[in-house]
Short mmCIF file of C-alpha atoms (C1' of nucleotides) in Angstrom, two decimals:
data_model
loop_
_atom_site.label_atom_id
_atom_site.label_comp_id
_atom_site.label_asym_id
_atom_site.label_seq_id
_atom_site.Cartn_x
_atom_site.Cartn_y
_atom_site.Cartn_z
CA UNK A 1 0.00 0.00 0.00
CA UNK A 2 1.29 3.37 -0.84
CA UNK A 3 2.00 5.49 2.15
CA UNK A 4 1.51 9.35 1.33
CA UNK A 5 4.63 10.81 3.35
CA UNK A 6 7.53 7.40 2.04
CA UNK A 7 7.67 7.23 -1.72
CA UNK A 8 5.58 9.59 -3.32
CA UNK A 9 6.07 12.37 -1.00
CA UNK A 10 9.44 13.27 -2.35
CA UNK A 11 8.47 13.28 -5.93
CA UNK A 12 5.70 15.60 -4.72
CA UNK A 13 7.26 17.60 -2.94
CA UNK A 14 9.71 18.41 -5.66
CA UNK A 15 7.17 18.70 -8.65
CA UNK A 16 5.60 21.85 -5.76
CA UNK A 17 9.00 22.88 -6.01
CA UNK A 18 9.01 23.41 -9.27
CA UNK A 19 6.09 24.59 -9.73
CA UNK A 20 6.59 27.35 -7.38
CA UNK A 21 9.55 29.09 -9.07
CA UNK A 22 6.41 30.32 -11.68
CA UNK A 23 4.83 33.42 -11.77
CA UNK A 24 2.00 33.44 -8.85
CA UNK A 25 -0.55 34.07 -11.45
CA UNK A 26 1.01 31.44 -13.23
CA UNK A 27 0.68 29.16 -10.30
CA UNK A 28 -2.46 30.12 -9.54
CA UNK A 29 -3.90 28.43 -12.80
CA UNK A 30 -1.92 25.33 -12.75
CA UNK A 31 -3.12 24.49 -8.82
CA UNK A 32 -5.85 23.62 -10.61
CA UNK A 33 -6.25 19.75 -10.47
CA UNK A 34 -3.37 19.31 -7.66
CA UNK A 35 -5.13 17.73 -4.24
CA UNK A 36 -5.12 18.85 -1.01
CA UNK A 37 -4.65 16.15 1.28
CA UNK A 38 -5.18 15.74 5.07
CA UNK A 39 -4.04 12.89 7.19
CA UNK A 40 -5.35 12.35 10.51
CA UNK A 41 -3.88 11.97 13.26
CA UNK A 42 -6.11 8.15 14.62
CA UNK A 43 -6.17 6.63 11.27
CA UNK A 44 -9.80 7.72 10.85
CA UNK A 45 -8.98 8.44 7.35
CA UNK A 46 -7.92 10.90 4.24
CA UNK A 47 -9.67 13.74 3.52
CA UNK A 48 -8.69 14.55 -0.40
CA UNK A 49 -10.16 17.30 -2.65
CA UNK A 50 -9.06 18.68 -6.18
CA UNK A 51 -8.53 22.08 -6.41
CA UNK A 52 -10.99 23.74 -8.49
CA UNK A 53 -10.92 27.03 -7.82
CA UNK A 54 -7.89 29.40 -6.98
CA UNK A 55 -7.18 33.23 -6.60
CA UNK A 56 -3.83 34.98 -6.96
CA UNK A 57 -2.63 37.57 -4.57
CA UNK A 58 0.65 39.93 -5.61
CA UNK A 59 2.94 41.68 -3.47
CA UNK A 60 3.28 44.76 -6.06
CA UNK A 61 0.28 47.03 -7.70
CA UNK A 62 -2.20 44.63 -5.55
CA UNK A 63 -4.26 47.03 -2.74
CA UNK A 64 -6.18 43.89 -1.92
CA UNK A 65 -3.39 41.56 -0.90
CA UNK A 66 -2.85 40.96 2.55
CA UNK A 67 1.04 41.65 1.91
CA UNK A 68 0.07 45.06 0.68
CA UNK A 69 1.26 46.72 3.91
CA UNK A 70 4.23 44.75 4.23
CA UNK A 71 4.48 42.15 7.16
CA UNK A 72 2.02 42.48 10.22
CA UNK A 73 1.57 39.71 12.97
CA UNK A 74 -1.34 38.03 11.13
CA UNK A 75 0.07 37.87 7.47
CA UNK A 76 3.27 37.33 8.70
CA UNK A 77 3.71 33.59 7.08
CA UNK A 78 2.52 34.89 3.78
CA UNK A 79 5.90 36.19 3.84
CA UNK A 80 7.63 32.71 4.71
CA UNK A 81 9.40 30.63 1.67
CA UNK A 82 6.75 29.28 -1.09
CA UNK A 83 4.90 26.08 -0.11
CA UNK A 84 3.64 27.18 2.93
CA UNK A 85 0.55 27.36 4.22
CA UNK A 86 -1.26 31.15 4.75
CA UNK A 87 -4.64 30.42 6.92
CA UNK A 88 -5.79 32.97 8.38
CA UNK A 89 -9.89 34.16 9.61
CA UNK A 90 -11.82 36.27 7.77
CA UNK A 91 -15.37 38.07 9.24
CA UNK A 92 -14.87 36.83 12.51
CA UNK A 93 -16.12 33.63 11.35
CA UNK A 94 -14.25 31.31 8.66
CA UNK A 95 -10.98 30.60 7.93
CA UNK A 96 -9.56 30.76 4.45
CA UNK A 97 -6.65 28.40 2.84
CA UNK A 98 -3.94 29.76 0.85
CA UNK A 99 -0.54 28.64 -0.85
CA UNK A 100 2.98 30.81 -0.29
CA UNK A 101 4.34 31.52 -3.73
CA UNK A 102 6.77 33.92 -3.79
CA UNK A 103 10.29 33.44 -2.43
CA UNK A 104 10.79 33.88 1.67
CA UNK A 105 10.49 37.69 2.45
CA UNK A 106 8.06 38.86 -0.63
CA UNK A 107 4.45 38.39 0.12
CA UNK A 108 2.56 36.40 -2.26
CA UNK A 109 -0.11 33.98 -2.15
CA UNK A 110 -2.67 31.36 -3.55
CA UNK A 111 -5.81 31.35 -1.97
CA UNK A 112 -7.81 27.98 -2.35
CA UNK A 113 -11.57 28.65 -3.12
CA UNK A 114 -13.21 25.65 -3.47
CA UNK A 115 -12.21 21.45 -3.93
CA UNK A 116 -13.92 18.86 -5.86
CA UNK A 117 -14.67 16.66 -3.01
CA UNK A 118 -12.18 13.32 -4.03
CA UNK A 119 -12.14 11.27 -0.39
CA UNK A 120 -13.24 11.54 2.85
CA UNK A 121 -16.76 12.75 2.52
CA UNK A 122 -18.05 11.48 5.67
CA UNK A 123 -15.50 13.43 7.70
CA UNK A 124 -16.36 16.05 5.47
CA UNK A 125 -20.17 16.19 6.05
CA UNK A 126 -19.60 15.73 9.78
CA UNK A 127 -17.45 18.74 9.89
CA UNK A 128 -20.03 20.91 7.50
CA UNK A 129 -23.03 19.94 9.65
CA UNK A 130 -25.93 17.99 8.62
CA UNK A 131 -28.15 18.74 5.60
CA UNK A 132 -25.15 20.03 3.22
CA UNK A 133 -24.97 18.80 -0.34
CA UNK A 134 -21.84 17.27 -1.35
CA UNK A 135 -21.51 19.87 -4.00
CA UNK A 136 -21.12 22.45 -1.24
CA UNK A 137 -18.90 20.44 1.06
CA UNK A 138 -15.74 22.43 -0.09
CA UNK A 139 -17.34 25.11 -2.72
CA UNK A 140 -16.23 28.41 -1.22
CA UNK A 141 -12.94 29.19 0.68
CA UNK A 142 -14.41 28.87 3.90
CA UNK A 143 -16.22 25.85 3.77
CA UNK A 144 -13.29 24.25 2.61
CA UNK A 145 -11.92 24.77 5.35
CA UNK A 146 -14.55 23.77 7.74
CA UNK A 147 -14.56 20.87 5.65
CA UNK A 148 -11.10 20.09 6.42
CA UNK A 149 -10.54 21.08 9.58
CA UNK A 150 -8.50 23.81 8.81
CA UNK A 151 -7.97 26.72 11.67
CA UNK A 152 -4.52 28.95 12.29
CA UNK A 153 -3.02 26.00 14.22
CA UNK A 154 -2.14 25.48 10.55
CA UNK A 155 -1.14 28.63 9.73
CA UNK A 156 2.60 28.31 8.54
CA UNK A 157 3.07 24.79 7.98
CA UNK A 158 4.66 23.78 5.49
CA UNK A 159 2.16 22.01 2.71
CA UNK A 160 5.45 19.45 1.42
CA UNK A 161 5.94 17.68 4.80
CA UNK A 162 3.46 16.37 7.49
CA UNK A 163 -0.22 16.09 7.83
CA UNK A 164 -1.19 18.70 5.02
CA UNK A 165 -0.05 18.24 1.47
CA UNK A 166 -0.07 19.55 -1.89
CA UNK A 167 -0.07 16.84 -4.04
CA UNK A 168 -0.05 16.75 -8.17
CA UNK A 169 -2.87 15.77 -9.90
CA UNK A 170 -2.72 11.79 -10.61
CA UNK A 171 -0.80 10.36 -13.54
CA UNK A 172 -2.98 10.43 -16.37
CA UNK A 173 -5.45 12.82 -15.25
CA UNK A 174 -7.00 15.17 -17.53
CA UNK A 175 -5.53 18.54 -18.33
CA UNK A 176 -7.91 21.19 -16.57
CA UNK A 177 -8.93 23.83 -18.49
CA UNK A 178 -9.29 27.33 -16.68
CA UNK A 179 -11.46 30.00 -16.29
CA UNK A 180 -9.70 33.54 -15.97
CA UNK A 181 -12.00 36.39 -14.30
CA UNK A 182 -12.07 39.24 -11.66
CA UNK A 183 -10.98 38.17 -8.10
CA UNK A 184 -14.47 38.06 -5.80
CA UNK A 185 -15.38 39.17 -2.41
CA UNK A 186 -12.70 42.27 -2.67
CA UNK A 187 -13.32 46.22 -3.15
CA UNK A 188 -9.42 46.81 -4.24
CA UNK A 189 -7.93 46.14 -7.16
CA UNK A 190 -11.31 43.95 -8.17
CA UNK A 191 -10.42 44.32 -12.01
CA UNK A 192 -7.30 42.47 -12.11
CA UNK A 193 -7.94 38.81 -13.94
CA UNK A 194 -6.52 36.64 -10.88
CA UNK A 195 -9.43 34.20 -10.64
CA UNK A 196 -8.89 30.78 -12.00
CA UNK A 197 -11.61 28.43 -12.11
CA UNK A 198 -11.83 24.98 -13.74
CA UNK A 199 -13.57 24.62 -16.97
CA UNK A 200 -17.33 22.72 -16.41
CA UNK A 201 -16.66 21.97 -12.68
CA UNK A 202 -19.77 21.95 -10.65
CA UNK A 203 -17.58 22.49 -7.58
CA UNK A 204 -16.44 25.91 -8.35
CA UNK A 205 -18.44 29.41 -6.67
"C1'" DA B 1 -8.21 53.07 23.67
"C1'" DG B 2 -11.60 53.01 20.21
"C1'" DC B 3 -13.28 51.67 15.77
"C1'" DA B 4 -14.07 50.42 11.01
"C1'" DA B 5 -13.46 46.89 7.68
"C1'" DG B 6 -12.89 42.52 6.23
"C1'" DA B 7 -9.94 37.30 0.30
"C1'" DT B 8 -17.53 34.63 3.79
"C1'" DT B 9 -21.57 32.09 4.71
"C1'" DA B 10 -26.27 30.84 5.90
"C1'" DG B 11 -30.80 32.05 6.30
"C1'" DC B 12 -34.98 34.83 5.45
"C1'" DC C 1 -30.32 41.28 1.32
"C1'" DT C 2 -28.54 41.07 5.95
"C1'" DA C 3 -26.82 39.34 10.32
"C1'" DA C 4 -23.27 36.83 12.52
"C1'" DT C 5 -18.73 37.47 14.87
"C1'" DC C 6 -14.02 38.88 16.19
"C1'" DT C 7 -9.33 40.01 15.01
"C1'" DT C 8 -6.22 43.16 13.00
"C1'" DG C 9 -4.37 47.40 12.33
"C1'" DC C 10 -5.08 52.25 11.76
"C1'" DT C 11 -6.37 56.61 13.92
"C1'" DA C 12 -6.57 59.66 17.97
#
DNA sequence: AGCAAGATTAGC
DNA sequence: CTAATCTTGCTA
């Protein structure tokens, strides 16, 4: 049985690697398909999505980044080296998932707006509360994180090593398509096309 | 020290 | 459309 942190990890953690010397906006886009993966801690299970949804944030000309005012106690691992984890609460109320692109010091991110729900569903509905479709189990940035478990205890980890990975999308898997648009939910800089969303997924916002 | 705003969501 | 909910960071 294949183990996510022996064998594959390293090839994983290497194609993130790589994939992080690109552009943010660049990364942004090709997140999609890549999974999310959570291990728990008593065996109860994976909880795996797709990405299907993703927003770029830039450290230069961007008013709505979170970097925009240079380092502050809550942003502060947006500015850590790329492939860690940014989570951080928004409203008072939900917590929202996002990917360190830039190199150590910068201030850029990937936030993760919604997963195609791939394993772990149960955990997943018994996180989100009864009564949810499975269609909205991880269709928005915050639910996603419900879904997952996701809080700032997990703010600054590092998504290559331990219990929260980014992994590639399988071998074989179809090339996803995206969607460029306006970044949602922001009043700055709202024109810029940093929105990528999977072509004909019903798991997108 | 006080306050406004916020990368959202659920419910009416 | 609006309330919920609370932390951050700016202003005084």
């Amino acid at each position: 049985m294949t183990r996510i942190g022996e064998q594959g990890g390293d090839a994983a953690a290497r194609a993130l690697a790589r994939l992080l010397r690109a552009p943010t906006p660049e990364v942004a886009r090709a997140l999609l398909g890549w999974r999310i993966v959570r291990k728990h801690e008593r065996r109860r299970g994976l909880v795996v999505g797709r990405i299907v949804e993703t927003e770029a944030y830039l450290a230069v000309d961007d008013a709505a980044s979170h970097s925009a005012m240079g380092p502050t106690e809550r942003n502060r691992a947006m500015f850590l080296a790329p492939g860690h984890a940014y989570v951080y609460l928004v409203y008072g109320l939900h917590h929202c998932l996002n990917v360190v692109t830039a190199p150590e010091g910068v201030g850029e991110a990937v936030l993760v707006r919604a997963l195609e729900p791939v394993a772990g569903l149960a955990t997943m509905r018994a996180r989100r509360g009864p009564g949810v479709a499975d269609r909205d189990l991880c269709r928005g940035p915050g639910r996603l994180c419900q879904a997952f478990g996701l809080t700032r205890d997990h703010d600054g980890l590092h998504l290559g090593r331990g219990g929260l990975r980014l992994l590639p999308p399988e071998p074989g898997a179809p090339i996803v398509e995206a969607v460029v648009g306006p970044r949602v939910g922001i009043t700055k800089a709202a024109d810029l096309p940093l929105r990528f969303r999977a072509a004909g997924s019903r798991f997108t916002t």
